[in-house]
PDB file of C-alpha atoms in Angstrom:
ATOM      1  CA  MET A  21       2.835 -12.459 -18.447  1.00 85.00           C
ATOM      2  CA  GLU A  22       5.852 -13.836 -16.594  1.00 93.00           C
ATOM      3  CA  THR A  23       8.323 -11.907 -14.438  1.00 96.00           C
ATOM      4  CA  LYS A  24      10.354 -12.764 -11.343  1.00 97.00           C
ATOM      5  CA  ILE A  25       7.450 -11.465  -9.250  1.00 98.00           C
ATOM      6  CA  THR A  26       4.793 -13.600 -10.941  1.00 98.00           C
ATOM      7  CA  LYS A  27       7.024 -16.637 -10.377  1.00 98.00           C
ATOM      8  CA  LEU A  28       7.794 -15.658  -6.773  1.00 98.00           C
ATOM      9  CA  PHE A  29       4.118 -15.421  -5.821  1.00 98.00           C
ATOM     10  CA  ASN A  30       2.669 -17.839  -8.412  1.00 97.00           C
ATOM     11  CA  ILE A  31       0.344 -15.211  -9.879  1.00 98.00           C
ATOM     12  CA  GLN A  32      -0.751 -14.432 -13.434  1.00 97.00           C
ATOM     13  CA  TYR A  33       0.065 -10.710 -13.581  1.00 97.00           C
ATOM     14  CA  PRO A  34       2.794  -8.726 -11.790  1.00 98.00           C
ATOM     15  CA  ILE A  35       0.189  -6.496 -10.138  1.00 98.00           C
ATOM     16  CA  ILE A  36      -0.106  -6.199  -6.350  1.00 98.00           C
ATOM     17  CA  SER A  37      -2.674  -4.187  -4.451  1.00 98.00           C
ATOM     18  CA  GLY A  38      -1.491  -1.851  -1.716  1.00 95.00           C
ATOM     19  CA  GLY A  39      -2.127  -2.940   1.862  1.00 92.00           C
ATOM     20  CA  MET A  40      -3.967   0.291   2.606  1.00 93.00           C
ATOM     21  CA  VAL A  41      -5.530   1.165   5.951  1.00 92.00           C
ATOM     22  CA  TRP A  42      -9.350   1.215   5.870  1.00 95.00           C
ATOM     23  CA  CYS A  43      -9.402   0.124   2.206  1.00 96.00           C
ATOM     24  CA  SER A  44      -7.680  -3.233   1.920  1.00 95.00           C
ATOM     25  CA  GLY A  45     -10.013  -5.741   3.508  1.00 96.00           C
ATOM     26  CA  TRP A  46     -10.731  -9.300   2.438  1.00 97.00           C
ATOM     27  CA  GLU A  47     -13.099  -8.216  -0.334  1.00 98.00           C
ATOM     28  CA  LEU A  48     -10.482  -6.133  -2.138  1.00 98.00           C
ATOM     29  CA  ALA A  49      -7.670  -8.619  -1.509  1.00 98.00           C
ATOM     30  CA  SER A  50      -9.627 -11.626  -2.766  1.00 98.00           C
ATOM     31  CA  ALA A  51     -10.872  -9.707  -5.822  1.00 98.00           C
ATOM     32  CA  VAL A  52      -7.332  -8.730  -6.847  1.00 98.00           C
ATOM     33  CA  SER A  53      -6.101 -12.298  -6.374  1.00 98.00           C
ATOM     34  CA  ASN A  54      -9.046 -13.737  -8.302  1.00 98.00           C
ATOM     35  CA  ALA A  55      -8.326 -11.327 -11.170  1.00 98.00           C
ATOM     36  CA  GLY A  56      -4.763 -12.617 -11.490  1.00 98.00           C
ATOM     37  CA  GLY A  57      -2.809 -10.265  -9.248  1.00 98.00           C
ATOM     38  CA  LEU A  58      -1.729 -10.498  -5.621  1.00 98.00           C
ATOM     39  CA  GLY A  59      -4.204  -9.065  -3.139  1.00 98.00           C
ATOM     40  CA  LEU A  60      -3.001  -7.767   0.223  1.00 98.00           C
ATOM     41  CA  ILE A  61      -4.992  -7.355   3.418  1.00 97.00           C
ATOM     42  CA  GLY A  62      -3.950  -4.156   5.200  1.00 95.00           C
ATOM     43  CA  ALA A  63      -3.391  -5.047   8.860  1.00 92.00           C
ATOM     44  CA  GLY A  64      -2.522  -1.491   9.882  1.00 89.00           C
ATOM     45  CA  SER A  65      -6.113  -0.501  10.668  1.00 89.00           C
ATOM     46  CA  MET A  66      -7.231  -3.824  12.151  1.00 93.00           C
ATOM     47  CA  HIS A  67      -7.229  -5.234  15.664  1.00 93.00           C
ATOM     48  CA  PRO A  68      -5.795  -8.779  15.709  1.00 94.00           C
ATOM     49  CA  GLU A  69      -9.195 -10.455  15.925  1.00 95.00           C
ATOM     50  CA  VAL A  70     -10.476  -8.363  13.001  1.00 95.00           C
ATOM     51  CA  LEU A  71      -7.416  -9.271  10.940  1.00 96.00           C
ATOM     52  CA  GLU A  72      -8.010 -12.953  11.662  1.00 96.00           C
ATOM     53  CA  GLU A  73     -11.599 -12.694  10.441  1.00 96.00           C
ATOM     54  CA  HIS A  74     -10.484 -10.933   7.241  1.00 97.00           C
ATOM     55  CA  ILE A  75      -7.929 -13.684   6.596  1.00 97.00           C
ATOM     56  CA  ARG A  76     -10.565 -16.368   6.999  1.00 97.00           C
ATOM     57  CA  GLN A  77     -13.017 -14.523   4.758  1.00 97.00           C
ATOM     58  CA  CYS A  78     -10.306 -14.067   2.143  1.00 97.00           C
ATOM     59  CA  LYS A  79      -9.597 -17.817   2.176  1.00 97.00           C
ATOM     60  CA  LYS A  80     -13.288 -18.497   1.621  1.00 97.00           C
ATOM     61  CA  ASN A  81     -13.423 -16.144  -1.363  1.00 98.00           C
ATOM     62  CA  THR A  82     -10.230 -17.043  -3.202  1.00 97.00           C
ATOM     63  CA  HIS A  83      -8.104 -20.136  -3.653  1.00 97.00           C
ATOM     64  CA  LYS A  84      -5.323 -18.053  -5.152  1.00 98.00           C
ATOM     65  CA  PRO A  85      -2.321 -16.543  -3.305  1.00 97.00           C
ATOM     66  CA  PHE A  86      -2.846 -13.463  -1.150  1.00 98.00           C
ATOM     67  CA  GLY A  87      -0.771 -11.721   1.477  1.00 97.00           C
ATOM     68  CA  ILE A  88      -0.833  -9.426   4.506  1.00 97.00           C
ATOM     69  CA  ASN A  89       0.722  -5.962   4.782  1.00 95.00           C
ATOM     70  CA  ILE A  90       1.986  -5.345   8.323  1.00 94.00           C
ATOM     71  CA  PRO A  91       3.447  -2.013   9.498  1.00 91.00           C
ATOM     72  CA  LEU A  92       6.262  -2.915  11.877  1.00 90.00           C
ATOM     73  CA  GLY A  93       5.065  -0.238  14.282  1.00 84.00           C
ATOM     74  CA  TYR A  94       1.845  -2.205  14.845  1.00 82.00           C
ATOM     75  CA  PRO A  95       1.204  -2.214  18.608  1.00 83.00           C
ATOM     76  CA  GLN A  96       0.222  -5.909  18.920  1.00 87.00           C
ATOM     77  CA  LEU A  97       2.748  -7.626  16.669  1.00 88.00           C
ATOM     78  CA  ASP A  98       3.108 -10.719  18.863  1.00 89.00           C
ATOM     79  CA  LYS A  99      -0.592 -11.495  18.429  1.00 93.00           C
ATOM     80  CA  VAL A 100      -0.352 -10.848  14.694  1.00 92.00           C
ATOM     81  CA  TRP A 101       2.578 -13.275  14.298  1.00 92.00           C
ATOM     82  CA  GLU A 102       0.533 -15.925  16.138  1.00 93.00           C
ATOM     83  CA  ILE A 103      -2.321 -15.397  13.679  1.00 94.00           C
ATOM     84  CA  ILE A 104       0.068 -15.531  10.710  1.00 93.00           C
ATOM     85  CA  LYS A 105       1.413 -18.905  11.884  1.00 92.00           C
ATOM     86  CA  ARG A 106      -1.985 -20.312  12.798  1.00 94.00           C
ATOM     87  CA  GLU A 107      -3.549 -19.320   9.473  1.00 95.00           C
ATOM     88  CA  LYS A 108      -0.467 -20.447   7.530  1.00 95.00           C
ATOM     89  CA  ILE A 109      -0.012 -17.148   5.686  1.00 96.00           C
ATOM     90  CA  SER A 110       2.741 -17.528   3.097  1.00 97.00           C
ATOM     91  CA  ILE A 111       3.292 -13.911   1.952  1.00 98.00           C
ATOM     92  CA  ILE A 112       4.006 -10.903   4.172  1.00 97.00           C
ATOM     93  CA  PHE A 113       4.737  -7.325   3.144  1.00 97.00           C
ATOM     94  CA  THR A 114       6.351  -5.271   5.928  1.00 95.00           C
ATOM     95  CA  SER A 115       6.664  -1.499   6.134  1.00 91.00           C
ATOM     96  CA  ALA A 116       7.453   1.410   8.450  1.00 86.00           C
ATOM     97  CA  GLY A 117      10.172  -0.273  10.467  1.00 88.00           C
ATOM     98  CA  ASN A 118      13.421  -2.215  10.564  1.00 92.00           C
ATOM     99  CA  PRO A 119      13.346  -5.317   8.319  1.00 93.00           C
ATOM    100  CA  MET A 120      16.143  -6.865  10.386  1.00 91.00           C
ATOM    101  CA  LEU A 121      13.763  -7.410  13.314  1.00 89.00           C
ATOM    102  CA  TYR A 122      11.409 -10.067  11.938  1.00 91.00           C
ATOM    103  CA  THR A 123      12.495 -11.181   8.454  1.00 94.00           C
ATOM    104  CA  GLU A 124      14.645 -14.086   9.621  1.00 93.00           C
ATOM    105  CA  GLN A 125      11.967 -15.604  11.844  1.00 91.00           C
ATOM    106  CA  LEU A 126       9.317 -15.186   9.133  1.00 93.00           C
ATOM    107  CA  LYS A 127      11.575 -16.842   6.569  1.00 94.00           C
ATOM    108  CA  LYS A 128      12.120 -19.781   8.948  1.00 93.00           C
ATOM    109  CA  GLU A 129       8.347 -20.293   8.823  1.00 91.00           C
ATOM    110  CA  GLY A 130       8.554 -20.570   5.025  1.00 94.00           C
ATOM    111  CA  ILE A 131       7.013 -17.137   4.495  1.00 96.00           C
ATOM    112  CA  LYS A 132       7.964 -14.952   1.534  1.00 97.00           C
ATOM    113  CA  VAL A 133       8.827 -11.478   2.844  1.00 97.00           C
ATOM    114  CA  VAL A 134       8.746  -8.157   0.987  1.00 97.00           C
ATOM    115  CA  HIS A 135       9.716  -4.824   2.557  1.00 97.00           C
ATOM    116  CA  VAL A 136       8.685  -1.306   1.487  1.00 97.00           C
ATOM    117  CA  ILE A 137      11.563   1.141   0.958  1.00 96.00           C
ATOM    118  CA  SER A 138      11.979   4.709  -0.292  1.00 95.00           C
ATOM    119  CA  ASN A 139      15.752   4.947  -0.854  1.00 96.00           C
ATOM    120  CA  LEU A 140      18.840   2.910  -1.715  1.00 97.00           C
ATOM    121  CA  LYS A 141      20.076   2.630   1.875  1.00 96.00           C
ATOM    122  CA  GLN A 142      16.794   1.091   2.998  1.00 96.00           C
ATOM    123  CA  ALA A 143      16.767  -1.236  -0.013  1.00 97.00           C
ATOM    124  CA  LEU A 144      20.247  -2.568   0.716  1.00 97.00           C
ATOM    125  CA  LYS A 145      19.368  -3.027   4.386  1.00 97.00           C
ATOM    126  CA  ALA A 146      16.245  -4.979   3.442  1.00 97.00           C
ATOM    127  CA  GLN A 147      18.256  -7.145   1.062  1.00 97.00           C
ATOM    128  CA  ASP A 148      20.817  -7.823   3.793  1.00 97.00           C
ATOM    129  CA  ALA A 149      17.945  -8.795   6.098  1.00 96.00           C
ATOM    130  CA  GLY A 150      17.038 -11.546   3.632  1.00 96.00           C
ATOM    131  CA  VAL A 151      13.782 -10.290   2.121  1.00 97.00           C
ATOM    132  CA  ASP A 152      12.608 -11.838  -1.137  1.00 98.00           C
ATOM    133  CA  ALA A 153      11.843  -8.488  -2.814  1.00 98.00           C
ATOM    134  CA  VAL A 154      11.405  -4.804  -2.067  1.00 98.00           C
ATOM    135  CA  VAL A 155       8.654  -2.339  -2.905  1.00 98.00           C
ATOM    136  CA  ALA A 156      10.259   0.869  -4.180  1.00 97.00           C
ATOM    137  CA  GLU A 157       7.723   3.537  -3.249  1.00 97.00           C
ATOM    138  CA  GLY A 158       8.073   6.964  -4.813  1.00 96.00           C
ATOM    139  CA  PHE A 159       7.113  10.323  -3.355  1.00 94.00           C
ATOM    140  CA  GLU A 160       3.983  10.610  -5.491  1.00 95.00           C
ATOM    141  CA  ALA A 161       2.347   7.750  -3.590  1.00 95.00           C
ATOM    142  CA  GLY A 162      -0.504   8.288  -1.153  1.00 93.00           C
ATOM    143  CA  GLY A 163      -0.357   8.040   2.609  1.00 90.00           C
ATOM    144  CA  HIS A 164       2.947   7.889   4.474  1.00 89.00           C
ATOM    145  CA  ASN A 165       5.990   8.619   2.324  1.00 87.00           C
ATOM    146  CA  GLY A 166       9.749   8.701   2.599  1.00 85.00           C
ATOM    147  CA  LYS A 167      11.410  12.019   3.338  1.00 84.00           C
ATOM    148  CA  GLU A 168      13.782  12.063   0.365  1.00 87.00           C
ATOM    149  CA  GLY A 169      11.175  13.251  -2.122  1.00 89.00           C
ATOM    150  CA  THR A 170      12.423  10.782  -4.745  1.00 95.00           C
ATOM    151  CA  THR A 171       9.870   9.924  -7.412  1.00 96.00           C
ATOM    152  CA  THR A 172       9.109   6.353  -8.431  1.00 97.00           C
ATOM    153  CA  MET A 173      10.871   6.399 -11.792  1.00 96.00           C
ATOM    154  CA  VAL A 174      14.001   8.066 -10.380  1.00 97.00           C
ATOM    155  CA  LEU A 175      14.060   5.594  -7.490  1.00 97.00           C
ATOM    156  CA  LEU A 176      13.946   2.706  -9.975  1.00 97.00           C
ATOM    157  CA  GLU A 177      16.921   4.210 -11.783  1.00 97.00           C
ATOM    158  CA  ILE A 178      18.828   4.548  -8.502  1.00 97.00           C
ATOM    159  CA  LEU A 179      18.150   0.917  -7.583  1.00 97.00           C
ATOM    160  CA  HIS A 180      19.010  -0.400 -11.051  1.00 93.00           C
ATOM    161  CA  ASN A 181      21.836  -2.979 -10.862  1.00 91.00           C
ATOM    162  CA  ARG A 182      22.316  -2.331  -7.125  1.00 95.00           C
ATOM    163  CA  LEU A 183      20.122  -5.186  -5.893  1.00 97.00           C
ATOM    164  CA  SER A 184      20.083  -8.913  -6.534  1.00 96.00           C
ATOM    165  CA  ILE A 185      16.433  -9.274  -5.463  1.00 98.00           C
ATOM    166  CA  PRO A 186      13.362  -8.207  -7.459  1.00 98.00           C
ATOM    167  CA  VAL A 187      12.011  -4.665  -7.216  1.00 98.00           C
ATOM    168  CA  ILE A 188       8.293  -3.839  -7.171  1.00 98.00           C
ATOM    169  CA  ALA A 189       7.506  -0.263  -8.250  1.00 98.00           C
ATOM    170  CA  ALA A 190       4.900   1.753  -6.323  1.00 97.00           C
ATOM    171  CA  GLY A 191       3.626   5.314  -6.512  1.00 96.00           C
ATOM    172  CA  GLY A 192       1.836   7.022  -9.378  1.00 96.00           C
ATOM    173  CA  ILE A 193       0.994   3.858 -11.317  1.00 97.00           C
ATOM    174  CA  VAL A 194      -2.533   4.024 -12.663  1.00 97.00           C
ATOM    175  CA  SER A 195      -2.349   2.588 -16.203  1.00 97.00           C
ATOM    176  CA  GLY A 196      -0.812  -0.156 -18.295  1.00 96.00           C
ATOM    177  CA  ARG A 197       1.525   2.466 -19.709  1.00 96.00           C
ATOM    178  CA  GLY A 198       2.779   3.128 -16.183  1.00 96.00           C
ATOM    179  CA  ILE A 199       3.286  -0.578 -15.625  1.00 97.00           C
ATOM    180  CA  SER A 200       5.229  -0.796 -18.878  1.00 96.00           C
ATOM    181  CA  ALA A 201       7.427   2.159 -17.863  1.00 96.00           C
ATOM    182  CA  ALA A 202       8.192   0.569 -14.491  1.00 97.00           C
ATOM    183  CA  LEU A 203       9.094  -2.766 -16.089  1.00 96.00           C
ATOM    184  CA  THR A 204      11.277  -1.005 -18.652  1.00 96.00           C
ATOM    185  CA  LEU A 205      13.218   0.637 -15.823  1.00 96.00           C
ATOM    186  CA  GLY A 206      13.914  -2.704 -14.192  1.00 96.00           C
ATOM    187  CA  ALA A 207      10.938  -3.383 -11.927  1.00 97.00           C
ATOM    188  CA  GLU A 208       9.606  -6.947 -11.919  1.00 97.00           C
ATOM    189  CA  GLY A 209       6.147  -5.895 -10.795  1.00 98.00           C
ATOM    190  CA  VAL A 210       4.052  -2.986  -9.556  1.00 98.00           C
ATOM    191  CA  GLN A 211       2.068  -2.213  -6.444  1.00 98.00           C
ATOM    192  CA  ILE A 212      -1.038  -0.100  -6.975  1.00 98.00           C
ATOM    193  CA  GLY A 213      -2.797   1.746  -4.181  1.00 96.00           C
ATOM    194  CA  THR A 214      -5.019   4.702  -5.057  1.00 97.00           C
ATOM    195  CA  LEU A 215      -6.661   3.060  -8.068  1.00 97.00           C
ATOM    196  CA  PHE A 216      -7.715   0.064  -5.959  1.00 98.00           C
ATOM    197  CA  ALA A 217      -8.655   2.295  -3.005  1.00 97.00           C
ATOM    198  CA  ALA A 218     -11.346   3.793  -5.236  1.00 97.00           C
ATOM    199  CA  SER A 219     -12.546   0.429  -6.563  1.00 98.00           C
ATOM    200  CA  LYS A 220     -15.957  -1.078  -5.918  1.00 98.00           C
ATOM    201  CA  GLU A 221     -14.452  -3.737  -3.645  1.00 98.00           C
ATOM    202  CA  SER A 222     -12.494  -1.292  -1.495  1.00 97.00           C
ATOM    203  CA  SER A 223     -13.831  -1.042   2.063  1.00 97.00           C
ATOM    204  CA  ALA A 224     -13.454   2.742   1.948  1.00 97.00           C
ATOM    205  CA  HIS A 225     -16.552   4.917   2.276  1.00 98.00           C
ATOM    206  CA  GLU A 226     -18.337   5.897  -0.932  1.00 97.00           C
ATOM    207  CA  ARG A 227     -17.772   9.592  -0.158  1.00 98.00           C
ATOM    208  CA  TYR A 228     -14.033   8.924  -0.008  1.00 97.00           C
ATOM    209  CA  LYS A 229     -14.139   7.129  -3.361  1.00 98.00           C
ATOM    210  CA  GLN A 230     -16.054  10.018  -4.900  1.00 98.00           C
ATOM    211  CA  ALA A 231     -13.522  12.454  -3.485  1.00 98.00           C
ATOM    212  CA  VAL A 232     -10.743  10.439  -5.146  1.00 98.00           C
ATOM    213  CA  ILE A 233     -12.293  10.603  -8.599  1.00 96.00           C
ATOM    214  CA  ASN A 234     -12.974  14.343  -8.117  1.00 97.00           C
ATOM    215  CA  VAL A 235      -9.267  15.113  -7.586  1.00 97.00           C
ATOM    216  CA  THR A 236      -7.697  17.307 -10.254  1.00 96.00           C
ATOM    217  CA  ASP A 237      -4.079  18.110 -11.087  1.00 95.00           C
ATOM    218  CA  GLY A 238      -2.418  19.513  -7.980  1.00 95.00           C
ATOM    219  CA  GLY A 239      -5.259  18.371  -5.742  1.00 96.00           C
ATOM    220  CA  THR A 240      -3.059  16.570  -3.212  1.00 97.00           C
ATOM    221  CA  ALA A 241      -0.488  17.824  -0.723  1.00 96.00           C
ATOM    222  CA  MET A 242       2.123  16.475   1.679  1.00 94.00           C
ATOM    223  CA  CYS A 243       1.191  17.246   5.268  1.00 92.00           C
ATOM    224  CA  LEU A 244       3.036  16.765   8.571  1.00 91.00           C
ATOM    225  CA  THR A 245       6.325  16.806   6.686  1.00 89.00           C
ATOM    226  CA  LYS A 246       8.501  16.915   9.805  1.00 84.00           C
ATOM    227  CA  THR A 247       7.096  13.671  11.168  1.00 83.00           C
ATOM    228  CA  ALA A 248       4.523  11.531   9.380  1.00 84.00           C
ATOM    229  CA  ASN A 249       4.852  12.840   5.794  1.00 90.00           C
ATOM    230  CA  ILE A 250       1.328  12.046   4.613  1.00 93.00           C
ATOM    231  CA  ARG A 251       0.033  12.730   1.104  1.00 96.00           C
ATOM    232  CA  MET A 252      -3.682  13.447   1.081  1.00 96.00           C
ATOM    233  CA  ILE A 253      -6.403  15.269  -0.808  1.00 97.00           C
ATOM    234  CA  LYS A 254      -6.502  18.983  -0.073  1.00 97.00           C
ATOM    235  CA  ASN A 255      -9.480  19.541   2.204  1.00 97.00           C
ATOM    236  CA  THR A 256     -10.288  21.588   5.312  1.00 96.00           C
ATOM    237  CA  ILE A 257      -8.007  19.687   7.722  1.00 96.00           C
ATOM    238  CA  CYS A 258      -5.219  19.471   5.156  1.00 96.00           C
ATOM    239  CA  GLU A 259      -5.286  23.233   4.594  1.00 96.00           C
ATOM    240  CA  ARG A 260      -5.252  23.851   8.367  1.00 95.00           C
ATOM    241  CA  LEU A 261      -2.239  21.597   8.759  1.00 94.00           C
ATOM    242  CA  LEU A 262      -0.395  23.257   5.874  1.00 95.00           C
ATOM    243  CA  GLU A 263      -1.076  26.716   7.316  1.00 95.00           C
ATOM    244  CA  ALA A 264       0.054  25.605  10.769  1.00 93.00           C
ATOM    245  CA  GLU A 265       3.282  24.225   9.327  1.00 93.00           C
ATOM    246  CA  ARG A 266       3.907  27.438   7.380  1.00 93.00           C
ATOM    247  CA  ASN A 267       3.417  29.397  10.605  1.00 92.00           C
ATOM    248  CA  GLY A 268       5.968  27.238  12.400  1.00 91.00           C
ATOM    249  CA  VAL A 269       3.730  25.965  15.175  1.00 91.00           C
ATOM    250  CA  SER A 270       5.183  23.412  17.584  1.00 90.00           C
ATOM    251  CA  GLN A 271       5.069  19.700  16.933  1.00 88.00           C
ATOM    252  CA  GLU A 272       2.820  19.318  19.959  1.00 89.00           C
ATOM    253  CA  VAL A 273       0.250  21.646  18.407  1.00 90.00           C
ATOM    254  CA  LEU A 274       0.494  19.840  15.049  1.00 91.00           C
ATOM    255  CA  ASN A 275      -0.002  16.462  16.712  1.00 89.00           C
ATOM    256  CA  LYS A 276      -3.058  17.734  18.549  1.00 89.00           C
ATOM    257  CA  LEU A 277      -4.486  19.184  15.354  1.00 91.00           C
ATOM    258  CA  ALA A 278      -3.870  15.949  13.456  1.00 90.00           C
ATOM    259  CA  GLY A 279      -5.345  13.724  16.162  1.00 84.00           C
ATOM    260  CA  ASN A 280      -5.141   9.954  15.868  1.00 79.00           C
ATOM    261  CA  LYS A 281      -8.405   8.990  14.182  1.00 91.00           C
ATOM    262  CA  ARG A 282      -8.555  11.258  11.155  1.00 94.00           C
ATOM    263  CA  ALA A 283      -7.582   8.554   8.650  1.00 94.00           C
ATOM    264  CA  LYS A 284     -10.478   6.376   9.813  1.00 95.00           C
ATOM    265  CA  ALA A 285     -12.803   9.387   9.785  1.00 96.00           C
ATOM    266  CA  GLY A 286     -11.888  10.316   6.234  1.00 96.00           C
ATOM    267  CA  ILE A 287     -11.377   6.986   4.505  1.00 97.00           C
ATOM    268  CA  PHE A 288     -13.729   4.651   6.356  1.00 96.00           C
ATOM    269  CA  GLU A 289     -16.389   7.002   7.715  1.00 96.00           C
ATOM    270  CA  GLY A 290     -16.504   9.456   4.807  1.00 96.00           C
ATOM    271  CA  ASP A 291     -15.741  12.754   6.571  1.00 97.00           C
ATOM    272  CA  ILE A 292     -14.327  14.451   3.507  1.00 96.00           C
ATOM    273  CA  GLU A 293     -13.527  17.776   5.196  1.00 96.00           C
ATOM    274  CA  GLU A 294     -12.137  16.884   8.642  1.00 96.00           C
ATOM    275  CA  GLY A 295     -10.763  13.422   7.845  1.00 96.00           C
ATOM    276  CA  PHE A 296      -7.470  12.487   6.219  1.00 96.00           C
ATOM    277  CA  LEU A 297      -8.173  11.487   2.606  1.00 97.00           C
ATOM    278  CA  GLU A 298      -4.921   9.686   1.856  1.00 96.00           C
ATOM    279  CA  VAL A 299      -4.302   9.256  -1.888  1.00 97.00           C
ATOM    280  CA  GLY A 300      -1.492   9.464  -4.421  1.00 96.00           C
ATOM    281  CA  GLU A 301      -1.005  12.137  -7.053  1.00 97.00           C
ATOM    282  CA  CYS A 302      -2.380   9.698  -9.627  1.00 97.00           C
ATOM    283  CA  ALA A 303      -5.879  10.306  -8.229  1.00 97.00           C
ATOM    284  CA  ALA A 304      -6.018  13.111 -10.807  1.00 97.00           C
ATOM    285  CA  CYS A 305      -5.991  10.385 -13.480  1.00 97.00           C
ATOM    286  CA  ILE A 306      -8.924   8.408 -12.066  1.00 97.00           C
ATOM    287  CA  SER A 307     -12.338   9.340 -13.433  1.00 95.00           C
ATOM    288  CA  LYS A 308     -14.656   6.543 -12.350  1.00 96.00           C
ATOM    289  CA  ILE A 309     -15.211   3.853  -9.756  1.00 97.00           C
ATOM    290  CA  GLU A 310     -14.598   0.441 -11.321  1.00 97.00           C
ATOM    291  CA  SER A 311     -14.573  -3.150 -10.165  1.00 98.00           C
ATOM    292  CA  VAL A 312     -11.215  -4.814  -9.593  1.00 98.00           C
ATOM    293  CA  GLN A 313     -11.782  -7.100 -12.571  1.00 98.00           C
ATOM    294  CA  GLU A 314     -12.464  -4.101 -14.808  1.00 98.00           C
ATOM    295  CA  ILE A 315      -9.338  -2.354 -13.524  1.00 98.00           C
ATOM    296  CA  ILE A 316      -6.981  -5.280 -14.069  1.00 97.00           C
ATOM    297  CA  THR A 317      -8.453  -6.137 -17.470  1.00 97.00           C
ATOM    298  CA  ARG A 318      -7.941  -2.531 -18.554  1.00 97.00           C
ATOM    299  CA  LEU A 319      -4.403  -2.338 -17.134  1.00 97.00           C
ATOM    300  CA  ILE A 320      -3.317  -5.441 -19.010  1.00 96.00           C
ATOM    301  CA  SER A 321      -4.953  -4.236 -22.240  1.00 95.00           C
ATOM    302  CA  GLU A 322      -2.956  -0.983 -22.004  1.00 95.00           C
ATOM    303  CA  ILE A 323       0.505  -2.579 -21.746  1.00 91.00           C
ATOM    304  CA  PRO A 324       2.025  -1.908 -25.183  1.00 82.00           C
ATOM    305  CA  SER A 325       4.231  -5.015 -25.240  1.00 73.00           C
ATOM    306  CA  LEU A 326       1.184  -7.265 -24.849  1.00 67.00           C
ATOM    307  CA  ASN A 327      -0.807  -5.677 -27.654  1.00 56.00           C
TER     308      ASN A 327
END
């Protein structure tokens, strides 16, 4: 199955795993790459020395291409760039920041750079910065989202014919039919988060994975909409945050209520009531925990044009 994205990354299928905090370690990344996609290690929840160990483990477990997702707000970026150079990483996905800051220097190192965007303005800025592709992430995605509220399919329509670089669709994609729809609307590949977050190889806690497959229609909500804009499963802390926002409490109170370790508590440690359980709306379509190989085999079998 050949697209501009499969050629760009030298992969078999145009399927990329999300670089998700507390989920996307070396085991998930190497499994996705071994199954024909592009696996990403999520640096956002790793100290530099932990990231370096995950990179080395990933190299031991796959000889196929893989990449690193790096939020540009990461507090120790200088150390991360040193690791990237030392380990000769060839693919970087950047997010949550200005692509103008680092794209040029990464490209000089021969690194392929992809930036995550949620609107046309960001996409054009990323293109001007020289990235090789953009991830167009819709509002139905899990975790941190853009403020426009634009869904994946509408965002693809907005970007259609406005960019000269490939677009990777993200948000709400959980089946081969979804992949087919994204490709029909002009995407050259897809990035999948929630489905892989609940996979056997995900480093997330088993209670988190079970919570994902228990989600029903309407079971997620956007919280902290004035600042972080995080989509998560409705649980005790989510409901408290929603109520606080409805009551118009100050940002200081919201920040204190949210804390700074709730994502780790929910996703990695399995606190399903007081932790942030970040997922996309498509969690309502996931009914079982599968291996990465099972997931990718099923996704490909469901693409109508291939069958």
